Short mmCIF file of C-alpha atoms and ligand atoms in Angstrom, two decimals:
data_model
loop_
_atom_site.label_atom_id
_atom_site.label_comp_id
_atom_site.label_asym_id
_atom_site.label_seq_id
_atom_site.Cartn_x
_atom_site.Cartn_y
_atom_site.Cartn_z
CA MET M 5 12.04 17.27 11.93
CA ASP M 6 9.59 18.41 9.27
CA ARG M 7 6.24 19.68 10.39
CA TYR M 8 3.14 17.98 9.13
CA GLY M 9 2.26 19.12 5.68
CA ASP M 10 5.79 19.74 4.50
CA SER M 11 5.86 18.23 1.06
CA THR M 12 9.43 18.35 -0.10
CA GLN M 13 9.85 15.86 -2.85
CA LYS M 14 12.97 13.95 -1.82
CA PRO M 15 12.63 10.81 0.29
CA ARG M 16 13.49 11.59 3.89
CA VAL M 17 15.81 9.25 5.73
CA HIS M 18 15.36 9.69 9.43
CA LYS M 19 18.57 9.25 11.39
CA ALA M 20 20.07 6.80 8.97
CA GLU M 21 22.68 7.12 6.31
CA VAL M 22 21.89 6.53 2.66
CA MET M 23 23.40 3.20 1.81
CA ASP M 24 24.86 2.00 -1.46
CA GLU M 25 24.97 -1.56 -0.28
CA ILE M 26 22.39 -3.87 1.08
CA SER M 27 21.76 -3.12 4.74
CA SER M 28 20.81 -5.96 7.08
CA TRP M 29 18.19 -5.77 9.80
CA ASP M 30 16.86 -8.11 12.44
CA TYR M 31 13.38 -6.66 12.02
CA VAL M 32 11.91 -4.70 9.15
CA ILE M 33 8.40 -3.27 9.26
CA VAL M 34 6.83 -2.04 6.04
CA GLY M 35 4.29 0.67 6.76
CA THR M 36 4.09 3.47 9.31
CA GLY M 37 0.45 3.18 10.36
CA PRO M 38 -0.80 2.18 13.83
CA ALA M 39 -0.14 -1.54 13.24
CA ALA M 40 3.48 -0.80 12.33
CA ALA M 41 3.96 1.63 15.23
CA GLU M 42 2.56 -0.76 17.84
CA ALA M 43 4.62 -3.63 16.44
CA ALA M 44 7.83 -1.59 16.73
CA VAL M 45 7.11 -0.69 20.34
CA ALA M 46 6.20 -4.30 21.18
CA ILE M 47 9.42 -5.60 19.63
CA ARG M 48 11.43 -3.11 21.65
CA GLU M 49 9.73 -4.18 24.89
CA LEU M 50 11.09 -7.68 24.36
CA ASP M 51 14.30 -7.05 22.44
CA ASN M 52 16.21 -3.83 22.99
CA ARG M 53 19.21 -4.87 20.94
CA GLY M 54 17.96 -6.13 17.56
CA LYS M 55 18.29 -3.72 14.62
CA LEU M 56 14.80 -2.45 13.87
CA LEU M 57 13.72 -0.49 10.80
CA MET M 58 10.36 0.95 9.76
CA LEU M 59 9.81 1.91 6.12
CA GLY M 60 7.05 4.32 5.11
CA ALA M 61 5.68 5.61 1.83
CA GLU M 62 4.22 8.66 3.57
CA ARG M 63 6.34 11.58 4.72
CA GLN M 64 4.91 11.71 8.24
CA LEU M 65 5.95 9.80 11.31
CA PRO M 66 3.21 7.39 12.45
CA TYR M 67 0.09 9.46 13.18
CA GLN M 68 -3.58 9.16 14.08
CA ARG M 69 -5.92 8.81 11.13
CA PRO M 70 -9.31 9.12 12.89
CA PRO M 71 -9.07 12.94 13.35
CA LEU M 72 -8.71 13.38 9.56
CA SER M 73 -12.46 12.83 9.18
CA LYS M 74 -13.52 14.33 12.52
CA GLY M 75 -11.65 16.51 15.00
CA LEU M 76 -9.32 18.31 12.57
CA TRP M 77 -12.38 19.87 10.91
CA THR M 78 -14.04 20.98 14.11
CA GLY M 79 -10.96 22.17 15.99
CA LYS M 80 -11.24 19.38 18.56
CA ASP M 81 -7.88 18.04 17.35
CA THR M 82 -4.89 19.84 15.89
CA VAL M 83 -2.29 18.80 13.34
CA GLU M 84 0.39 19.05 16.03
CA GLU M 85 -1.41 16.41 18.10
CA LEU M 86 -1.52 13.81 15.33
CA PRO M 87 1.85 12.03 15.73
CA LEU M 88 1.70 8.89 17.85
CA ARG M 89 5.24 9.55 19.09
CA SER M 90 7.78 12.29 18.52
CA ALA M 91 10.99 11.81 16.55
CA ALA M 92 12.89 11.95 19.84
CA GLU M 93 10.76 9.15 21.27
CA TRP M 94 11.38 6.94 18.23
CA ASP M 95 15.09 7.69 18.56
CA GLY M 96 14.89 6.77 22.23
CA LEU M 97 13.47 3.40 21.23
CA SER M 98 16.25 2.94 18.63
CA VAL M 99 13.72 2.52 15.87
CA GLN M 100 15.12 3.71 12.55
CA ILE M 101 12.46 5.17 10.28
CA HIS M 102 12.85 5.85 6.57
CA LEU M 103 10.02 8.00 5.27
CA GLY M 104 8.71 9.00 1.85
CA ASP M 105 10.23 6.01 0.09
CA ALA M 106 7.75 3.21 -0.70
CA VAL M 107 8.93 -0.37 -0.82
CA ILE M 108 8.29 -1.58 -4.34
CA GLU M 109 9.77 -5.06 -4.31
CA LEU M 110 9.81 -7.98 -1.92
CA ASP M 111 11.98 -10.98 -2.76
CA ALA M 112 11.01 -13.51 -0.10
CA GLY M 113 13.59 -16.04 -1.31
CA ALA M 114 16.50 -13.61 -0.90
CA ARG M 115 14.76 -11.92 2.08
CA THR M 116 15.24 -8.48 0.55
CA LEU M 117 13.13 -5.40 0.05
CA THR M 118 13.80 -2.71 -2.53
CA SER M 119 12.50 0.83 -2.16
CA ALA M 120 11.45 3.27 -4.88
CA SER M 121 14.72 5.18 -4.44
CA GLY M 122 16.72 1.98 -4.94
CA ARG M 123 17.70 1.14 -1.37
CA ILE M 124 17.91 -2.57 -0.61
CA TYR M 125 17.25 -4.00 2.83
CA ARG M 126 17.75 -7.58 4.01
CA TYR M 127 15.56 -8.80 6.86
CA GLU M 128 15.56 -11.64 9.32
CA ARG M 129 11.91 -11.04 10.20
CA LEU M 130 9.48 -8.92 8.27
CA LEU M 131 6.14 -7.37 9.16
CA LEU M 132 3.83 -6.25 6.37
CA ALA M 133 1.60 -3.50 7.75
CA THR M 134 0.84 -1.71 4.51
CA GLY M 135 -2.85 -1.10 5.28
CA GLY M 136 -4.96 0.07 2.41
CA ARG M 137 -5.68 2.87 0.00
CA ALA M 138 -8.94 4.61 -0.79
CA ARG M 139 -10.93 3.08 -3.61
CA GLN M 140 -10.70 5.52 -6.53
CA PRO M 141 -13.40 6.48 -9.00
CA GLU M 142 -12.72 6.29 -12.71
CA LEU M 143 -12.11 9.84 -13.89
CA ALA M 144 -12.00 9.95 -17.65
CA ILE M 145 -12.37 13.76 -17.73
CA ALA M 146 -9.22 15.61 -16.62
CA THR M 147 -11.10 18.55 -15.03
CA LEU M 148 -12.69 16.17 -12.57
CA ARG M 149 -9.32 15.30 -11.06
CA ASP M 150 -9.16 18.70 -9.33
CA ARG M 151 -12.71 18.39 -8.03
CA VAL M 152 -12.93 14.80 -6.83
CA PHE M 153 -11.39 13.74 -3.52
CA THR M 154 -10.74 10.62 -1.48
CA LEU M 155 -9.49 10.50 2.10
CA ARG M 156 -7.00 8.01 3.45
CA ASN M 157 -3.99 9.96 4.61
CA PHE M 158 -2.79 13.34 5.79
CA GLN M 159 -1.98 14.52 2.28
CA ASP M 160 -5.56 13.75 1.19
CA TYR M 161 -6.82 15.74 4.18
CA GLU M 162 -4.66 18.74 3.26
CA ARG M 163 -5.91 18.66 -0.31
CA LEU M 164 -9.56 18.54 0.68
CA GLN M 165 -9.10 21.11 3.41
CA ALA M 166 -7.52 23.55 0.95
CA ALA M 167 -10.36 23.06 -1.55
CA ALA M 168 -13.33 23.23 0.85
CA ARG M 169 -13.91 26.98 0.62
CA PRO M 170 -17.00 28.99 1.67
CA GLY M 171 -19.64 29.33 -1.02
CA LEU M 172 -18.97 25.92 -2.55
CA THR M 173 -21.22 22.88 -2.65
CA VAL M 174 -19.67 19.55 -1.68
CA LEU M 175 -21.25 16.15 -2.21
CA VAL M 176 -20.05 13.28 -0.01
CA VAL M 177 -20.84 9.92 -1.60
CA GLY M 178 -20.91 6.87 0.67
CA GLY M 179 -22.74 6.17 3.91
CA GLY M 180 -20.05 4.10 5.63
CA PHE M 181 -17.96 5.40 8.53
CA LEU M 182 -15.75 7.70 6.49
CA GLY M 183 -18.52 9.26 4.41
CA ALA M 184 -20.83 9.71 7.40
CA GLU M 185 -18.14 11.32 9.55
CA LEU M 186 -16.91 13.57 6.79
CA ALA M 187 -20.39 14.81 5.85
CA ALA M 188 -20.93 15.71 9.52
CA ALA M 189 -17.52 17.38 9.81
CA LEU M 190 -17.82 19.34 6.56
CA SER M 191 -21.22 20.67 7.60
CA ARG M 192 -19.41 22.56 10.37
CA GLN M 193 -17.30 24.46 7.81
CA GLU M 194 -18.34 28.07 7.45
CA GLY M 195 -20.31 28.70 4.25
CA LEU M 196 -19.93 25.22 2.78
CA LYS M 197 -23.10 23.60 1.47
CA VAL M 198 -23.05 19.85 2.11
CA HIS M 199 -24.93 17.08 0.33
CA HIS M 200 -24.62 13.47 1.44
CA ALA M 201 -25.66 10.59 -0.84
CA PHE M 202 -25.71 6.97 0.28
CA ALA M 203 -27.15 3.67 -0.88
CA GLY M 204 -29.10 2.83 2.32
CA ASN M 205 -31.84 4.60 4.24
CA ALA M 206 -29.43 6.52 6.47
CA PRO M 207 -25.71 7.03 7.05
CA LEU M 208 -24.31 3.98 8.89
CA ALA M 209 -27.51 2.04 8.13
CA HIS M 210 -25.43 -1.15 7.91
CA VAL M 211 -24.69 -0.85 11.65
CA LEU M 212 -27.36 1.29 13.32
CA PRO M 213 -30.86 0.02 14.13
CA PRO M 214 -33.79 2.02 12.68
CA THR M 215 -34.37 4.01 15.92
CA LEU M 216 -30.80 5.33 15.88
CA GLN M 217 -30.92 5.87 12.11
CA LYS M 218 -33.78 8.29 12.80
CA VAL M 219 -31.72 10.11 15.43
CA VAL M 220 -28.84 10.43 12.98
CA LEU M 221 -31.01 11.60 10.09
CA ALA M 222 -32.54 14.29 12.31
CA ARG M 223 -29.10 15.48 13.42
CA TYR M 224 -27.83 15.85 9.83
CA GLY M 225 -31.03 17.68 8.97
CA LYS M 226 -30.51 20.07 11.90
CA ALA M 227 -26.97 20.73 10.63
CA GLY M 228 -28.35 21.68 7.21
CA VAL M 229 -26.94 18.65 5.36
CA GLN M 230 -29.02 17.73 2.31
CA LEU M 231 -29.51 13.98 2.56
CA HIS M 232 -29.96 11.69 -0.45
CA PRO M 233 -30.86 8.15 0.71
CA GLN M 234 -31.13 5.24 -1.75
CA HIS M 235 -28.55 6.82 -4.06
CA ARG M 236 -26.16 4.37 -5.67
CA LEU M 237 -23.42 6.12 -7.65
CA GLU M 238 -23.17 5.13 -11.29
CA GLY M 239 -20.70 7.63 -12.74
CA LEU M 240 -19.35 11.17 -12.80
CA ASP M 241 -19.10 13.79 -15.48
CA TRP M 242 -18.43 17.48 -15.92
CA GLU M 243 -21.24 19.70 -17.14
CA ASP M 244 -21.86 23.48 -17.07
CA GLY M 245 -18.89 24.08 -14.77
CA SER M 246 -19.98 21.52 -12.17
CA VAL M 247 -19.27 17.94 -11.24
CA ARG M 248 -22.38 15.92 -11.98
CA ALA M 249 -22.89 12.69 -10.05
CA HIS M 250 -25.16 10.16 -11.75
CA PHE M 251 -27.04 7.52 -9.78
CA THR M 252 -28.61 4.27 -10.88
CA THR M 253 -32.23 5.27 -10.35
CA GLN M 254 -32.22 8.86 -9.07
CA ALA M 255 -31.73 12.27 -10.66
CA PRO M 256 -28.13 13.55 -10.95
CA ILE M 257 -26.69 15.90 -8.32
CA ALA M 258 -24.45 18.82 -9.32
CA CYS M 259 -21.66 20.02 -7.01
CA ASP M 260 -18.37 21.91 -6.97
CA LEU M 261 -16.45 19.22 -5.05
CA LEU M 262 -17.17 15.54 -4.64
CA VAL M 263 -15.78 13.29 -1.92
CA TYR M 264 -15.74 9.66 -3.00
CA ALA M 265 -15.97 7.63 0.22
CA LEU M 266 -16.73 4.15 -1.04
CA GLY M 267 -14.27 2.02 0.88
CA MET M 268 -10.66 0.97 0.68
CA GLU M 269 -8.63 -1.79 -0.87
CA SER M 270 -5.68 -3.48 0.79
CA ASN M 271 -2.13 -2.75 -0.34
CA LEU M 272 -1.40 -6.34 -1.27
CA GLU M 273 1.27 -5.96 -3.93
CA LEU M 274 4.27 -6.96 -1.78
CA ALA M 275 2.40 -9.95 -0.34
CA GLN M 276 1.50 -11.03 -3.85
CA GLN M 277 5.14 -10.74 -4.99
CA ALA M 278 6.12 -12.95 -2.07
CA GLY M 279 3.49 -15.51 -3.03
CA LEU M 280 1.81 -15.31 0.40
CA THR M 281 -1.55 -16.99 0.86
CA LEU M 282 -4.35 -14.42 0.68
CA ASP M 283 -7.95 -14.50 1.90
CA LYS M 284 -10.80 -11.99 2.21
CA GLY M 285 -8.72 -9.26 0.56
CA GLY M 286 -5.85 -9.63 3.02
CA VAL M 287 -2.81 -11.70 3.93
CA LEU M 288 -3.91 -14.90 5.61
CA VAL M 289 -2.13 -15.30 8.96
CA ASN M 290 -2.40 -17.78 11.82
CA THR M 291 -3.36 -16.95 15.41
CA GLU M 292 0.18 -15.62 15.91
CA LEU M 293 -0.16 -13.28 12.93
CA ARG M 294 2.39 -15.27 10.93
CA SER M 295 1.81 -15.63 7.20
CA SER M 296 2.39 -18.65 4.96
CA ASP M 297 6.08 -17.58 4.86
CA SER M 298 7.54 -18.28 8.31
CA ARG M 299 9.67 -15.09 8.25
CA ILE M 300 6.80 -12.78 7.37
CA TRP M 301 4.01 -11.51 9.65
CA ALA M 302 1.07 -9.27 8.75
CA ALA M 303 -1.08 -6.95 10.88
CA GLY M 304 -3.71 -4.21 10.72
CA ASP M 305 -6.14 -3.68 7.86
CA LEU M 306 -3.99 -6.00 5.74
CA ALA M 307 -4.26 -9.10 7.93
CA THR M 308 -6.90 -11.82 7.71
CA TYR M 309 -6.71 -13.78 10.95
CA PRO M 310 -8.86 -16.31 12.80
CA ASP M 311 -11.52 -14.41 14.70
CA PRO M 312 -10.89 -15.04 18.43
CA VAL M 313 -14.56 -15.77 19.11
CA TRP M 314 -15.84 -17.41 15.93
CA GLN M 315 -12.53 -18.79 14.62
CA GLU M 316 -13.46 -17.89 11.04
CA PRO M 317 -11.02 -15.82 8.98
CA CYS M 318 -11.75 -12.13 9.52
CA ARG M 319 -10.22 -8.89 8.30
CA LEU M 320 -11.17 -5.64 10.01
CA GLU M 321 -10.56 -2.03 9.06
CA HIS M 322 -10.49 -0.39 12.47
CA TRP M 323 -7.96 1.45 14.59
CA ASP M 324 -8.09 -0.77 17.68
CA ASN M 325 -7.72 -3.86 15.52
CA ALA M 326 -4.65 -2.35 13.83
CA GLU M 327 -2.99 -1.54 17.13
CA ALA M 328 -3.84 -4.88 18.75
CA THR M 329 -2.75 -7.06 15.81
CA GLY M 330 0.38 -4.93 15.35
CA ARG M 331 1.27 -5.40 18.97
CA ALA M 332 0.70 -9.16 18.83
CA ALA M 333 2.73 -9.48 15.62
CA GLY M 334 5.59 -7.48 17.16
CA ARG M 335 5.66 -9.73 20.19
CA ALA M 336 5.59 -12.84 18.03
CA MET M 337 8.44 -11.52 15.88
CA ALA M 338 10.51 -10.95 19.01
CA GLY M 339 9.93 -14.54 20.10
CA ARG M 340 6.84 -14.27 22.30
CA SER M 341 4.21 -16.09 20.26
CA GLU M 342 0.83 -16.15 21.95
CA PRO M 343 -2.51 -16.82 20.28
CA PHE M 344 -4.21 -13.55 19.38
CA ARG M 345 -7.38 -13.33 21.47
CA HIS M 346 -8.27 -9.66 21.51
CA GLN M 347 -11.69 -8.81 20.17
CA SER M 348 -11.40 -5.37 18.69
CA LEU M 349 -13.71 -2.48 19.21
CA PHE M 350 -14.57 0.16 16.69
CA PHE M 351 -15.75 3.70 17.24
CA SER M 352 -17.16 6.65 15.39
CA ASP M 353 -18.19 10.25 16.06
CA LEU M 354 -20.92 12.17 14.26
CA PHE M 355 -21.37 15.72 15.53
CA GLU M 356 -21.60 15.37 19.34
CA LEU M 357 -22.92 11.79 18.97
CA GLY M 358 -20.53 8.90 19.34
CA PHE M 359 -20.31 5.20 19.93
CA GLU M 360 -18.06 2.26 20.59
CA ALA M 361 -18.95 -1.23 19.39
CA VAL M 362 -17.59 -4.73 19.81
CA GLY M 363 -18.20 -7.87 17.78
CA ARG M 364 -20.51 -8.33 14.84
CA CYS M 365 -22.89 -5.40 14.59
CA ASP M 366 -25.09 -5.98 11.59
CA SER M 367 -28.28 -3.90 11.54
CA GLN M 368 -30.09 -6.86 9.97
CA ARG M 369 -29.46 -8.85 13.15
CA VAL M 370 -30.56 -6.51 15.93
CA LEU M 371 -31.86 -8.41 18.96
CA ARG M 372 -32.74 -5.53 21.22
CA VAL M 373 -32.26 -1.77 21.60
CA ALA M 374 -32.16 -0.67 25.22
CA ALA M 375 -32.68 3.06 25.28
CA PRO M 376 -33.38 4.49 28.74
CA PRO M 377 -35.88 7.35 28.87
CA GLY M 378 -34.31 10.76 28.62
CA GLY M 379 -32.76 9.87 25.28
CA GLY M 380 -29.22 10.27 24.16
CA LYS M 381 -27.91 6.88 25.25
CA ALA M 382 -28.60 3.36 23.98
CA VAL M 383 -27.18 -0.15 24.13
CA VAL M 384 -27.84 -2.24 21.01
CA TYR M 385 -27.50 -6.04 21.04
CA TYR M 386 -26.97 -7.99 17.83
CA GLY M 387 -27.02 -11.72 17.22
CA ASP M 388 -29.00 -14.76 16.45
CA GLY M 389 -31.84 -16.02 18.62
CA ASP M 390 -30.83 -15.18 22.14
CA TRP M 391 -27.06 -15.26 21.53
CA VAL M 392 -25.29 -11.95 21.47
CA GLU M 393 -22.56 -11.57 18.87
CA GLY M 394 -22.19 -7.79 18.95
CA VAL M 395 -22.89 -4.81 21.23
CA LEU M 396 -23.00 -1.16 20.24
CA LEU M 397 -22.71 1.43 23.00
CA TRP M 398 -24.34 4.65 21.82
CA ASN M 399 -23.06 7.59 23.88
CA VAL M 400 -22.23 5.04 26.59
CA TRP M 401 -18.59 5.02 27.60
CA GLY M 402 -16.35 2.72 29.62
CA LYS M 403 -18.37 -0.45 28.96
CA ALA M 404 -16.51 -1.89 25.97
CA ASP M 405 -14.53 -4.34 28.12
CA ALA M 406 -17.72 -5.69 29.70
CA ALA M 407 -19.30 -6.03 26.25
CA ARG M 408 -16.23 -7.84 24.94
CA GLU M 409 -16.12 -10.19 27.91
CA GLY M 410 -19.80 -11.12 27.51
CA ILE M 411 -19.50 -11.79 23.78
CA ALA M 412 -16.40 -13.93 24.26
CA ALA M 413 -18.20 -15.91 26.98
CA HIS M 414 -21.20 -16.38 24.64
CA ARG M 415 -23.54 -14.75 27.13
CA PRO M 416 -27.20 -14.77 26.13
CA LEU M 417 -29.44 -11.76 26.28
CA MET M 418 -31.14 -13.41 29.25
CA ASP M 419 -27.99 -12.93 31.34
CA LEU M 420 -29.48 -10.12 33.35
CA HIS M 421 -26.38 -9.39 35.39
CA TRP M 422 -24.31 -8.76 32.23
CA VAL M 423 -27.06 -6.74 30.56
CA GLU M 424 -27.48 -4.63 33.69
CA THR M 425 -23.73 -3.96 33.79
CA LEU M 426 -23.90 -2.58 30.26
CA GLU M 427 -27.07 -0.58 30.68
CA THR M 428 -26.49 1.15 34.01
C1 FAD H 529 -9.90 9.27 7.73
C2 FAD H 529 -9.99 8.00 8.51
C3 FAD H 529 -10.67 7.98 9.72
C4 FAD H 529 -10.75 6.80 10.46
N1 FAD H 529 -11.44 6.80 11.63
C5 FAD H 529 -11.56 5.65 12.33
C6 FAD H 529 -12.32 5.62 13.55
O1 FAD H 529 -12.91 6.62 13.97
N2 FAD H 529 -12.37 4.45 14.23
C7 FAD H 529 -11.74 3.32 13.79
O2 FAD H 529 -11.85 2.28 14.46
N3 FAD H 529 -11.02 3.33 12.64
C8 FAD H 529 -10.92 4.46 11.90
N4 FAD H 529 -10.22 4.47 10.73
C9 FAD H 529 -9.58 3.22 10.27
C10 FAD H 529 -8.17 3.10 10.84
O3 FAD H 529 -7.49 4.32 10.73
C11 FAD H 529 -7.45 1.99 10.10
O4 FAD H 529 -8.09 0.78 10.41
C12 FAD H 529 -5.98 1.92 10.52
O5 FAD H 529 -5.30 3.10 10.18
C13 FAD H 529 -5.28 0.75 9.85
O6 FAD H 529 -3.97 0.73 10.26
P1 FAD H 529 -2.80 -0.02 9.46
O7 FAD H 529 -1.56 0.24 10.22
O8 FAD H 529 -3.20 -1.41 9.19
O9 FAD H 529 -2.76 0.68 8.03
P2 FAD H 529 -2.67 2.19 7.60
O10 FAD H 529 -3.10 3.10 8.69
O11 FAD H 529 -3.34 2.26 6.28
O12 FAD H 529 -1.11 2.42 7.41
C14 FAD H 529 -0.40 1.77 6.39
C15 FAD H 529 0.82 2.58 6.08
O13 FAD H 529 1.67 1.83 5.23
C16 FAD H 529 2.15 2.66 4.21
N5 FAD H 529 2.50 1.83 3.05
C17 FAD H 529 1.66 1.16 2.23
N6 FAD H 529 2.34 0.50 1.27
C18 FAD H 529 3.66 0.77 1.50
C19 FAD H 529 4.85 0.38 0.87
N7 FAD H 529 4.85 -0.42 -0.20
N8 FAD H 529 6.02 0.87 1.35
C20 FAD H 529 6.04 1.67 2.44
N9 FAD H 529 4.93 2.05 3.09
C21 FAD H 529 3.76 1.62 2.64
C22 FAD H 529 1.00 3.59 3.93
O14 FAD H 529 1.45 4.74 3.24
C23 FAD H 529 0.52 3.87 5.35
O15 FAD H 529 1.23 4.91 5.93
C24 FAD H 529 -10.13 5.63 9.97
C25 FAD H 529 -9.45 5.65 8.74
C26 FAD H 529 -9.37 6.82 8.02
C27 FAD H 529 -8.64 6.83 6.69
#
């Protein structure tokens, strides 16, 4: 088994022969992210005989992405700890995994997939769990390509990690989860000067209420990060040996390296080839994660499904959502169709600060911030009027289930028993 970071160029076929002919499978999963991994395990729990294949464009076995913007930089996590399961464990589950060979064609009529290396697979049931890719900046100037980075996968991490050397100045653009986490993580790198530019007033301003935005701003300041609020990127160029980032209304910022953290886009190409119905940038699925083609399911960042509380189509880009939808899709594929009711949580870590959140957490709709004296912890309620539609637990752990239960039951903020459970 290759170690992480091995970048041999040939596609790697794990425990499976290279086939000249079409091979037939009961289940094929495209993607090797958390949605794919959970789906495979869920299928195996219900069907230990069906032939099950996972196909991945990346060269790594399914692994954790969250440490790529957090713990790998601080030493809290190691590369060896990233895989979700070892090769031996996947073998034990009889899950065949073909790595480093992207699927480039889906013929839904013939029920076949073709990979970049020319392998053809026929499926009975197919899961699309292709996730997304980082949005890329337009780089007209070739020199910029060595200096501008995005972060979605392990290879991106390796590239940035190799470039982030002492004495350099790095500018992280984007105040969403990825940009905020990465700016915090990079500030811990010896000798690296970190700038962070974002469109709002603070990193994570779309989620955090003003009181917590202040806490976060102070923490970045303490770490020596140069903050640039209200900076909306307009373009990049190369001048006097530096990358120069231009903003709509502010002065340009010069840096040695620039991390472009302005969101992701779904990998929709296969779904489009199959003519699947799309919505909100994803594959539209029903409550059982089944797409408009009855033999194809979708899960993870790619899937747009009816929100279990509000019933409107929703697509989330979070780890727990990927695992939960993957698991539900796997079960449905193996014959156990149940309506998907899990309301996902999301989490983030900035320095030693961290939170978990459930539901809709829009900083424009904050109902109340309960912050007990002594600081450090807070429970933030979001919603409309008295009705809570989201809860963010700031440095408060083990309460996500209670938050989820209250939101699903449409508890109002006046429900003192529920509120007390969350706050004590
Ligand atoms: C750096 C980083 C940190 C994150 N941290 C957090 C966090 O702290 N908390 C949180 O809640 N969420 C976090 N997320 C988001 C979370 O990781 C994603 O929501 C989750 O990975 C989505 O899982 P997925 O299985 O749907 O897709 P992905 O994880 O994107 O996996 C999709 C896989 O499919 C493969 N693939 C795509 N197209 C093809 C094809 N045609 N053929 C074969 N394979 C293909 C891709 O190469 C990829 O391996 C983070 C994301 C990143 C990038």
